[in-house]
Short mmCIF file of C-alpha atoms in Angstrom, two decimals:
data_model
loop_
_atom_site.label_atom_id
_atom_site.label_comp_id
_atom_site.label_asym_id
_atom_site.label_seq_id
_atom_site.Cartn_x
_atom_site.Cartn_y
_atom_site.Cartn_z
CA UNK R 5 -87.96 53.67 -21.67
CA UNK R 6 -87.01 50.09 -20.84
CA UNK R 7 -87.34 48.53 -17.42
CA UNK R 8 -84.06 48.36 -15.47
CA UNK R 9 -83.23 45.22 -13.53
CA UNK R 10 -80.44 44.98 -10.96
CA UNK R 11 -78.90 41.50 -10.71
CA UNK R 12 -76.79 40.73 -7.63
CA UNK R 13 -74.75 37.52 -7.83
CA UNK R 14 -71.14 36.65 -7.02
CA UNK R 15 -70.93 34.21 -9.94
CA UNK R 16 -69.77 35.90 -13.14
CA UNK R 17 -71.28 33.04 -15.16
CA UNK R 18 -74.68 33.54 -13.50
CA UNK R 19 -74.50 37.32 -14.02
CA UNK R 20 -73.77 36.77 -17.72
CA UNK R 21 -76.60 34.23 -18.09
CA UNK R 22 -79.01 36.65 -16.40
CA UNK R 23 -77.82 39.58 -18.50
CA UNK R 24 -78.27 37.61 -21.71
CA UNK R 25 -81.76 36.32 -20.81
CA UNK R 26 -83.00 39.68 -19.54
CA UNK R 27 -81.44 41.76 -22.33
CA UNK R 28 -83.00 39.51 -24.96
CA UNK R 29 -86.37 40.13 -23.28
CA UNK R 30 -85.85 43.87 -23.68
CA UNK R 31 -84.70 44.76 -20.17
CA UNK R 32 -81.82 47.06 -19.27
CA UNK R 33 -79.55 45.16 -16.88
CA UNK R 34 -77.21 46.58 -14.23
CA UNK R 35 -75.09 44.16 -12.24
CA UNK R 36 -73.47 43.81 -8.83
CA UNK R 37 -71.09 41.17 -7.49
CA UNK R 38 -72.45 40.97 -3.92
CA UNK R 39 -74.73 42.78 -1.47
CA UNK R 40 -72.24 45.56 -0.69
CA UNK R 41 -71.73 46.27 -4.38
CA UNK R 42 -75.51 46.02 -4.91
CA UNK R 43 -76.09 48.84 -2.42
CA UNK R 44 -73.42 50.94 -4.18
CA UNK R 45 -75.14 50.38 -7.55
CA UNK R 46 -78.49 51.37 -6.01
CA UNK R 47 -77.08 54.80 -5.21
CA UNK R 48 -76.67 55.45 -8.95
CA UNK R 49 -79.54 53.43 -10.42
CA UNK R 50 -83.25 53.03 -9.74
CA UNK R 51 -84.15 49.54 -10.94
CA UNK R 52 -87.77 48.49 -11.25
CA UNK R 53 -86.87 44.94 -10.11
CA UNK R 54 -83.94 43.42 -8.19
CA UNK R 55 -82.83 39.79 -8.65
CA UNK R 56 -80.42 38.62 -5.94
CA UNK R 57 -78.55 35.50 -4.91
CA UNK R 58 -78.41 34.49 -1.23
CA UNK R 59 -74.92 33.00 -0.77
CA UNK R 60 -72.38 35.75 -1.50
CA UNK R 61 -69.21 37.12 0.13
CA UNK R 62 -69.09 40.45 2.04
CA UNK R 63 -72.89 40.72 2.33
CA UNK R 64 -75.27 37.87 1.62
CA UNK R 65 -78.69 38.19 0.03
CA UNK R 66 -80.52 38.34 3.37
CA UNK R 67 -78.44 41.31 4.53
CA UNK R 68 -78.79 42.96 1.14
CA UNK R 69 -82.60 42.61 1.15
CA UNK R 70 -82.79 43.96 4.71
CA UNK R 71 -80.62 46.97 3.78
CA UNK R 72 -82.70 47.71 0.68
CA UNK R 73 -85.96 47.47 2.66
CA UNK R 74 -84.56 49.73 5.41
CA UNK R 75 -84.39 52.61 2.91
CA UNK R 76 -87.74 54.26 2.13
CA UNK R 77 -86.55 55.12 -1.39
CA UNK R 78 -86.27 51.42 -2.30
CA UNK R 79 -89.05 49.92 -0.21
CA UNK R 80 -91.37 49.47 -3.19
CA UNK R 81 -88.90 47.71 -5.50
CA UNK R 82 -89.80 44.02 -5.95
CA UNK R 83 -86.92 41.69 -4.99
CA UNK R 84 -86.72 38.19 -6.47
CA UNK R 85 -84.33 35.73 -4.84
CA UNK R 86 -82.52 33.50 -7.36
CA UNK R 87 -80.58 30.80 -5.56
CA UNK R 88 -79.62 27.13 -5.45
CA UNK R 89 -81.26 27.00 -2.01
CA UNK R 90 -84.73 25.49 -1.73
CA UNK R 91 -84.89 25.26 2.07
CA UNK R 92 -88.25 26.41 3.51
CA UNK R 93 -86.53 28.09 6.49
CA UNK R 94 -84.37 30.20 4.16
CA UNK R 95 -87.38 31.03 1.97
CA UNK R 96 -89.25 32.20 5.07
CA UNK R 97 -86.24 34.24 6.24
CA UNK R 98 -86.01 35.90 2.81
CA UNK R 99 -89.74 36.67 2.85
CA UNK R 100 -89.45 38.20 6.34
CA UNK R 101 -86.47 40.26 5.14
CA UNK R 102 -88.66 41.64 2.36
CA UNK R 103 -88.21 39.37 -0.67
CA UNK R 104 -91.10 39.37 -3.12
CA UNK R 105 -90.45 35.95 -4.67
CA UNK R 106 -88.08 32.95 -4.86
CA UNK R 107 -86.67 31.19 -7.93
CA UNK R 108 -84.40 28.14 -7.72
CA UNK R 109 -81.27 27.82 -9.89
CA UNK R 110 -80.72 26.64 -12.51
CA UNK R 111 -83.37 29.02 -13.76
CA UNK R 112 -85.62 28.70 -16.77
CA UNK R 113 -85.30 32.06 -18.62
CA UNK R 114 -88.98 32.02 -19.61
CA UNK R 115 -90.13 31.48 -16.02
CA UNK R 116 -87.74 34.18 -14.79
CA UNK R 117 -89.09 36.69 -17.33
CA UNK R 118 -92.67 35.72 -16.38
CA UNK R 119 -91.89 36.26 -12.67
CA UNK R 120 -90.31 39.65 -13.42
CA UNK R 121 -93.30 40.73 -15.49
CA UNK R 122 -95.65 39.72 -12.67
CA UNK R 123 -93.84 41.73 -9.99
CA UNK R 124 -92.94 44.71 -12.19
CA UNK R 125 -96.53 45.32 -13.31
#
């Protein structure tokens, strides 16, 4: 059974780039367009890793991470933040919300896969 990864990003281009990179590495990818949609997808899927953007409409990445961490069923799922942001304050806020790691866009597919393998192990 392949590892399922949930990607949460409001950019269709970024979702497609993630899907291509992760699918080629053998992962099953489920996608959401923002934090609200991400929570809806979580009700039907149990991903082994979540990759989320920060800046999104309806519910940003911080709110999404907090909501995921508030539910015991999802508390153990590693969450990687993938964003254009590199601000230390935002990184700290994401960590406090429950993020496992932080990757800056544009991403290197090899480094992304390595990060996923590290947290999914």
